[in-house]
Short mmCIF file of C-alpha atoms in Angstrom, two decimals:
data_model
loop_
_atom_site.label_atom_id
_atom_site.label_comp_id
_atom_site.label_asym_id
_atom_site.label_seq_id
_atom_site.Cartn_x
_atom_site.Cartn_y
_atom_site.Cartn_z
CA MET A 1 62.55 143.69 28.20
CA GLU A 2 60.05 141.61 30.12
CA ASN A 3 58.42 138.81 28.08
CA GLN A 4 54.71 138.96 28.98
CA PHE A 5 53.82 135.86 26.94
CA MET A 6 56.26 133.43 28.56
CA LYS A 7 55.02 131.25 31.43
CA MET A 8 56.77 129.33 34.18
CA GLU A 9 55.84 126.09 32.41
CA ASP A 10 57.72 127.30 29.33
CA ILE A 11 60.86 128.00 31.35
CA ALA A 12 60.59 124.55 32.97
CA GLN A 13 60.34 122.91 29.54
CA MET A 14 63.29 124.88 28.14
CA ALA A 15 65.44 124.05 31.17
CA ASN A 16 64.25 120.41 31.22
CA VAL A 17 63.20 120.68 34.88
CA SER A 18 59.94 120.64 36.81
CA LYS A 19 57.77 123.72 37.38
CA SER A 20 58.48 123.45 41.11
CA ALA A 21 62.23 123.63 40.38
CA VAL A 22 61.66 126.87 38.48
CA SER A 23 59.68 128.23 41.41
CA LEU A 24 62.48 127.32 43.82
CA ALA A 25 65.05 128.95 41.56
CA PHE A 26 63.20 132.29 41.58
CA SER A 27 62.21 132.25 45.23
CA GLY A 28 65.78 131.53 46.33
CA LYS A 29 64.56 128.75 48.59
CA PRO A 30 66.69 125.59 48.90
CA GLY A 31 65.74 122.30 47.27
CA ILE A 32 67.73 122.43 44.02
CA SER A 33 71.45 122.48 43.32
CA PRO A 34 73.30 125.77 42.66
CA GLU A 35 74.01 124.57 39.11
CA THR A 36 70.30 123.92 38.39
CA ARG A 37 69.34 127.30 39.87
CA GLU A 38 71.90 129.12 37.73
CA HIS A 39 70.81 127.21 34.60
CA ILE A 40 67.15 128.20 35.12
CA LEU A 41 67.96 131.85 35.86
CA GLN A 42 70.17 132.12 32.77
CA ILE A 43 67.41 130.77 30.51
CA ALA A 44 64.86 133.14 32.05
CA HIS A 45 67.20 136.08 31.58
CA GLN A 46 67.86 135.17 27.94
CA VAL A 47 64.15 135.08 27.05
CA GLY A 48 63.24 138.13 29.18
CA TYR A 49 61.01 136.23 31.60
CA MET A 50 60.15 137.73 35.00
CA PRO A 51 58.05 135.86 37.60
CA LYS A 52 54.72 137.49 38.33
CA SER A 53 55.53 137.93 42.01
CA ARG A 54 58.53 140.09 41.23
CA ALA A 55 56.90 142.00 38.44
CA SER A 56 53.85 142.76 40.53
CA HIS A 57 55.99 144.02 43.39
CA GLN A 58 57.81 146.42 41.10
CA LYS A 59 54.61 147.66 39.48
CA LYS A 60 52.32 147.92 42.48
CA GLY A 61 54.90 149.06 45.00
CA ASP A 62 54.26 146.21 47.44
CA LYS A 63 56.62 146.33 50.38
CA ALA A 64 59.15 143.50 50.39
CA LEU A 65 62.29 142.50 52.26
CA LEU A 66 64.94 140.15 50.96
CA PHE A 67 66.30 137.35 53.14
CA LEU A 68 69.72 136.55 51.74
CA VAL A 69 71.70 133.42 52.57
CA CYS A 70 75.17 132.63 51.28
CA THR A 71 75.55 128.86 51.31
CA SER A 72 78.76 126.87 51.70
CA SER A 73 79.84 123.31 52.35
CA GLY A 74 80.96 123.97 55.92
CA ILE A 75 78.18 125.46 58.06
CA VAL A 76 75.27 126.86 55.99
CA PHE A 77 74.03 124.30 53.46
CA GLU A 78 71.93 124.75 50.31
CA GLN A 79 69.10 123.16 52.34
CA TYR A 80 69.65 125.69 55.15
CA ASP A 81 65.93 125.93 55.88
CA GLN A 82 66.07 122.34 57.18
CA GLN A 83 68.88 123.10 59.63
CA PRO A 84 67.16 123.48 63.03
CA PHE A 85 68.70 126.80 64.11
CA PHE A 86 68.10 128.57 60.80
CA LYS A 87 64.65 127.02 60.39
CA SER A 88 63.45 128.63 63.64
CA LEU A 89 65.07 131.95 62.79
CA ILE A 90 63.39 132.08 59.37
CA TYR A 91 59.99 131.33 60.90
CA PHE A 92 60.24 134.26 63.30
CA ILE A 93 61.52 136.62 60.58
CA GLU A 94 58.57 135.73 58.34
CA GLU A 95 56.12 136.32 61.19
CA ASN A 96 57.55 139.75 61.97
CA CYS A 97 57.56 140.76 58.31
CA ARG A 98 53.91 139.76 57.98
CA GLN A 99 52.95 141.80 61.04
CA LYS A 100 54.62 144.88 59.58
CA GLY A 101 53.02 144.45 56.14
CA TYR A 102 56.16 143.30 54.31
CA LYS A 103 56.52 140.30 52.06
CA LEU A 104 59.68 138.23 52.63
CA ILE A 105 61.52 137.13 49.50
CA PHE A 106 64.29 134.52 49.65
CA SER A 107 67.53 134.51 47.72
CA THR A 108 70.50 132.18 47.91
CA VAL A 109 74.07 132.80 46.81
CA ASN A 110 76.81 130.18 46.61
CA VAL A 111 79.85 131.51 48.49
CA GLU A 112 82.16 129.98 45.86
CA PHE A 113 80.63 132.27 43.23
CA PHE A 114 79.96 135.19 45.57
CA GLU A 115 81.11 138.08 43.36
CA GLU A 116 79.09 137.10 40.29
CA GLU A 117 75.94 135.95 42.09
CA ILE A 118 75.63 138.78 44.61
CA LYS A 119 75.46 141.39 41.85
CA HIS A 120 72.82 139.37 40.02
CA VAL A 121 70.64 139.20 43.16
CA PHE A 122 70.47 142.94 43.70
CA GLU A 123 70.34 143.99 40.03
CA GLU A 124 66.67 143.02 40.03
CA LYS A 125 65.83 145.75 42.62
CA TYR A 126 62.72 143.99 43.86
CA SER A 127 63.21 144.54 47.60
CA ASP A 128 63.27 147.59 49.85
CA GLY A 129 65.95 146.20 52.13
CA ALA A 130 67.76 143.02 53.03
CA ILE A 131 68.30 140.79 56.05
CA VAL A 132 71.47 138.80 55.53
CA LEU A 133 72.39 135.63 57.40
CA GLY A 134 75.99 136.45 58.23
CA THR A 135 76.94 133.25 60.05
CA ASN A 136 79.63 132.20 57.58
CA LEU A 137 80.46 135.54 55.91
CA THR A 138 83.71 137.50 56.00
CA ARG A 139 84.06 141.19 56.69
CA TRP A 140 84.79 141.83 53.02
CA GLN A 141 81.69 139.95 51.84
CA ILE A 142 79.41 141.92 54.17
CA GLU A 143 81.06 145.14 53.03
CA GLU A 144 80.32 144.23 49.39
CA ILE A 145 76.67 143.50 50.15
CA HIS A 146 76.28 146.78 52.04
CA HIS A 147 77.78 148.70 49.14
CA ILE A 148 75.06 147.34 46.85
CA MET A 149 72.19 147.43 49.39
CA PRO A 150 72.51 150.23 52.03
CA ASN A 151 69.25 149.19 53.75
CA LEU A 152 70.77 146.17 55.43
CA VAL A 153 70.73 144.21 58.68
CA VAL A 154 73.15 141.32 59.20
CA LEU A 155 72.23 138.46 61.55
CA ASP A 156 74.32 136.04 63.58
CA THR A 157 77.73 137.73 63.37
CA CYS A 158 79.27 141.15 63.98
CA PHE A 159 82.18 143.25 62.72
CA ASP A 160 82.52 146.27 64.97
CA THR A 161 84.44 148.37 62.45
CA LEU A 162 81.84 148.14 59.67
CA PRO A 163 79.13 150.87 59.47
CA VAL A 164 76.45 148.18 59.15
CA GLN A 165 73.55 147.16 61.39
CA PHE A 166 74.20 143.84 63.13
CA ILE A 167 72.09 141.61 65.38
CA GLY A 168 74.30 139.05 67.08
CA ILE A 169 74.36 136.49 69.87
CA ASN A 170 76.20 137.12 73.13
CA ASN A 171 78.16 133.92 72.67
CA ARG A 172 80.63 134.70 75.43
CA ILE A 173 78.05 134.97 78.20
CA GLY A 174 76.35 131.76 77.10
CA ALA A 175 79.57 129.74 77.05
CA TYR A 176 80.64 131.36 80.32
CA GLN A 177 77.36 130.18 81.87
CA ALA A 178 78.04 126.67 80.59
CA GLY A 179 81.57 126.62 82.01
CA ALA A 180 80.49 128.02 85.36
CA HIS A 181 77.71 125.41 85.62
CA LEU A 182 80.11 122.50 85.10
CA CYS A 183 82.58 123.90 87.62
CA GLN A 184 79.84 124.52 90.19
CA LEU A 185 78.72 120.91 89.80
CA GLY A 186 82.20 119.92 90.92
CA HIS A 187 83.83 118.99 87.59
CA THR A 188 87.57 119.60 87.41
CA SER A 189 88.39 117.22 84.55
CA ILE A 190 86.68 118.90 81.61
CA GLY A 191 86.98 118.39 77.85
CA TYR A 192 86.17 120.68 74.91
CA ILE A 193 84.71 119.49 71.60
CA ALA A 194 85.10 122.20 68.98
CA SER A 195 83.78 122.60 65.45
CA ASN A 196 86.31 121.85 62.72
CA VAL A 197 84.76 124.75 60.76
CA ARG A 198 85.65 128.03 62.46
CA ILE A 199 83.29 131.02 62.53
CA HIS A 200 82.91 134.14 64.70
CA ASN A 201 80.33 132.49 66.99
CA PHE A 202 82.54 129.54 67.86
CA GLU A 203 85.57 131.71 68.59
CA GLU A 204 83.50 133.79 71.02
CA ARG A 205 82.09 130.67 72.69
CA GLN A 206 85.58 129.37 73.25
CA ARG A 207 86.60 132.67 74.85
CA GLY A 208 83.62 132.71 77.20
CA PHE A 209 84.02 129.09 78.28
CA MET A 210 87.73 129.49 79.01
CA GLU A 211 87.04 132.65 81.01
CA ALA A 212 84.75 130.70 83.33
CA LEU A 213 87.28 127.89 83.80
CA GLU A 214 90.08 130.37 84.53
CA GLU A 215 88.01 131.81 87.38
CA PHE A 216 87.82 128.31 88.88
CA GLN A 217 91.54 127.74 88.12
CA ILE A 218 90.79 124.83 85.81
CA ASP A 219 92.79 124.16 82.65
CA ILE A 220 91.98 122.05 79.59
CA PRO A 221 95.11 120.34 78.23
CA THR A 222 95.52 119.89 74.49
CA SER A 223 94.76 116.17 74.76
CA ARG A 224 91.22 116.99 75.96
CA ARG A 225 90.47 119.36 73.06
CA LEU A 226 88.76 117.49 70.24
CA SER A 227 87.34 118.66 66.89
CA VAL A 228 84.45 117.35 64.76
CA ALA A 229 82.00 118.36 62.03
CA PRO A 230 79.43 120.88 63.37
CA THR A 231 76.38 119.82 61.34
CA ILE A 232 75.97 116.08 61.98
CA LEU A 233 73.30 114.86 64.43
CA SER A 234 74.33 111.20 64.32
CA SER A 235 77.36 109.59 65.96
CA GLN A 236 80.66 110.39 64.26
CA GLU A 237 83.44 107.91 63.55
CA SER A 238 86.00 110.72 63.76
CA LEU A 239 84.91 111.52 67.32
CA LYS A 240 84.90 107.84 68.27
CA LYS A 241 88.45 107.56 66.93
CA GLN A 242 89.64 110.59 68.92
CA LEU A 243 88.04 109.30 72.12
CA THR A 244 89.49 105.81 71.57
CA GLU A 245 92.97 107.24 71.03
CA TYR A 246 92.63 109.29 74.20
CA LEU A 247 91.69 106.18 76.23
CA SER A 248 94.45 104.08 74.63
CA ASP A 249 97.06 106.11 76.53
CA ASP A 250 95.63 104.73 79.78
CA ARG A 251 93.87 107.99 80.63
CA GLN A 252 90.48 108.53 82.26
CA LEU A 253 87.91 110.36 80.14
CA PRO A 254 86.99 113.86 81.36
CA THR A 255 83.92 113.85 83.57
CA ALA A 256 82.30 116.59 81.43
CA TRP A 257 82.41 117.91 77.88
CA PHE A 258 81.44 121.32 76.53
CA CYS A 259 80.38 121.25 72.86
CA GLU A 260 80.37 124.41 70.72
CA CYS A 261 76.86 123.72 69.39
CA ASP A 262 73.94 121.36 69.96
CA TYR A 263 74.72 119.40 66.79
CA ILE A 264 78.10 118.48 68.26
CA ALA A 265 76.61 117.78 71.71
CA ILE A 266 73.92 115.45 70.32
CA SER A 267 76.50 113.70 68.15
CA ALA A 268 78.77 113.36 71.21
CA ILE A 269 76.01 111.80 73.33
CA LYS A 270 75.25 109.26 70.59
CA THR A 271 78.94 108.48 70.10
CA LEU A 272 79.60 108.07 73.83
CA THR A 273 76.52 105.84 74.18
CA GLU A 274 77.74 103.61 71.33
CA MET A 275 81.06 103.31 73.19
CA GLY A 276 79.24 102.16 76.33
CA ILE A 277 79.79 105.41 78.22
CA LYS A 278 76.70 106.59 80.12
CA VAL A 279 75.57 110.23 80.01
CA PRO A 280 75.42 111.86 82.55
CA GLU A 281 76.35 109.07 85.03
CA GLU A 282 79.90 108.72 83.69
CA CYS A 283 80.21 111.84 81.59
CA SER A 284 78.24 115.11 81.42
CA VAL A 285 77.61 116.87 78.11
CA ILE A 286 76.49 120.45 77.54
CA GLY A 287 75.65 122.14 74.21
CA PHE A 288 74.77 125.55 72.79
CA ASP A 289 71.78 126.86 70.72
CA ASN A 290 68.80 124.96 72.20
CA ILE A 291 67.56 123.52 68.93
CA ASN A 292 64.34 121.45 69.06
CA GLU A 293 66.33 118.22 68.78
CA SER A 294 67.91 118.91 72.19
CA LEU A 295 64.58 117.80 73.74
CA ILE A 296 64.40 114.59 71.72
CA ILE A 297 67.83 113.18 72.54
CA THR A 298 68.15 110.87 75.57
CA PRO A 299 69.06 112.26 78.02
CA GLU A 300 67.59 115.67 77.21
CA LEU A 301 70.38 118.12 76.54
CA THR A 302 71.52 120.82 78.94
CA THR A 303 72.26 123.75 76.68
CA ILE A 304 72.32 127.50 76.09
CA HIS A 305 69.14 129.01 74.65
CA VAL A 306 69.62 131.54 71.83
CA GLU A 307 66.80 134.08 71.64
CA LYS A 308 66.03 133.56 67.95
CA GLU A 309 62.58 135.17 68.23
CA ARG A 310 64.05 138.33 69.75
CA MET A 311 66.80 138.49 67.12
CA ALA A 312 64.23 138.24 64.32
CA GLU A 313 62.04 140.91 65.90
CA LEU A 314 64.96 143.32 66.26
CA ALA A 315 66.20 142.70 62.72
CA VAL A 316 62.85 143.39 61.06
CA ASP A 317 62.21 146.40 63.31
CA LEU A 318 65.60 147.99 62.61
CA LEU A 319 65.34 147.42 58.89
CA THR A 320 61.77 148.64 58.40
CA ARG A 321 62.47 151.76 60.46
CA ALA A 322 65.50 152.56 58.32
CA ILE A 323 63.40 152.08 55.16
CA GLU A 324 60.44 154.13 56.33
CA THR A 325 62.19 157.01 58.15
CA GLY A 326 65.60 157.01 56.48
CA PRO A 327 68.91 155.86 57.95
CA LYS A 328 69.90 157.71 61.10
CA MET A 329 72.21 155.91 63.49
CA GLN A 330 73.59 152.45 62.77
CA SER A 331 73.11 149.92 65.57
CA LYS A 332 74.97 146.81 66.65
CA ILE A 333 72.85 144.78 69.06
CA THR A 334 73.99 141.75 71.02
CA VAL A 335 71.24 139.56 72.44
CA ASP A 336 72.00 137.68 75.67
CA THR A 337 71.49 133.95 75.96
CA ARG A 338 69.75 131.89 78.65
CA PHE A 339 71.03 128.78 80.43
CA VAL A 340 68.71 125.75 80.15
CA GLU A 341 69.32 122.93 82.61
CA ARG A 342 68.09 119.49 81.59
CA LYS A 343 69.34 115.94 82.17
CA SER A 344 72.67 115.56 80.34
CA CYS A 345 74.71 117.08 83.19
CA ALA A 346 75.27 115.82 86.72
CA PRO A 347 77.95 116.12 89.42
CA PRO A 348 80.94 113.81 88.90
CA SER A 349 80.63 110.46 90.67
CA PRO A 350 82.62 109.84 93.88
CA ARG A 351 84.74 107.32 91.94
CA ASP A 352 85.73 110.00 89.41
CA LEU A 353 86.59 112.46 92.19
CA ASN A 354 88.94 109.91 93.73
CA ASN A 355 90.85 109.31 90.48
#
């Protein structure tokens, strides 16, 4: 039973945390550890406390959508709202919800405790439907969420055999565009810097890029395929080590590198610069995502723009229509990307062509 006399300050005192930490725990927004969030929620459950925002939604029938993120150590962090790609996506989702008269509620689940936490999220029944960030989720995890919440749209991944609505990125066309651009510039010695955390998006980007190179009859040997962390914007010692080992065998560096995301591309530019290798004069670099930081790096990053605004618009539209008119036909929508040419790519120098 709901405790009408308990206040947020009381929960904060009982949990020995700040009032803002309690607010973050109930909103699902990042900023506190999973352990602190769970500790606060357990205390609130034990004393029968319910935040006013949730209680008022249930009583007054306010329209609300849940934005669910499953965090992990590899690609989607607890502070996901500070990661450039997700930050932009969330902004556009909130804007579209507001325009349609829906409140957006946030909830976070730790992938390590998926089974226990996912049930707890939906037991509260305070949303009419859910938008799930599927970037790092498995087929089974999405199936479990859909079983609990039929009104569902999953963003940033796709499983064709699931009867679930998906909004995904056309990763293959974007990476194909990147590969074709490098080949058309005249590059024949090309390297590939992959993420050491594998997800659906990266696998599709690899397929698209290799398809472009095959058309130009260009191959990437194993020695020119590197792997680094996908969420670091600074230079990486692991990348510097791989590049140094490559050069130690008396080989010339590739004249161009494709990176599976902008994080990797920006990290690569900084690492190459520290090694005294000029971009793009000695080595071109191309990324994927077009995060805001791609305009800040020197040189500005040539990349693939992901239509985050369009993805958010489609997700909210599909979900609200399903809620208001009832589910009819499930849809899986793939949104094309757009090539953005900036200053990190150039034709190979005559010296490189002669080697």
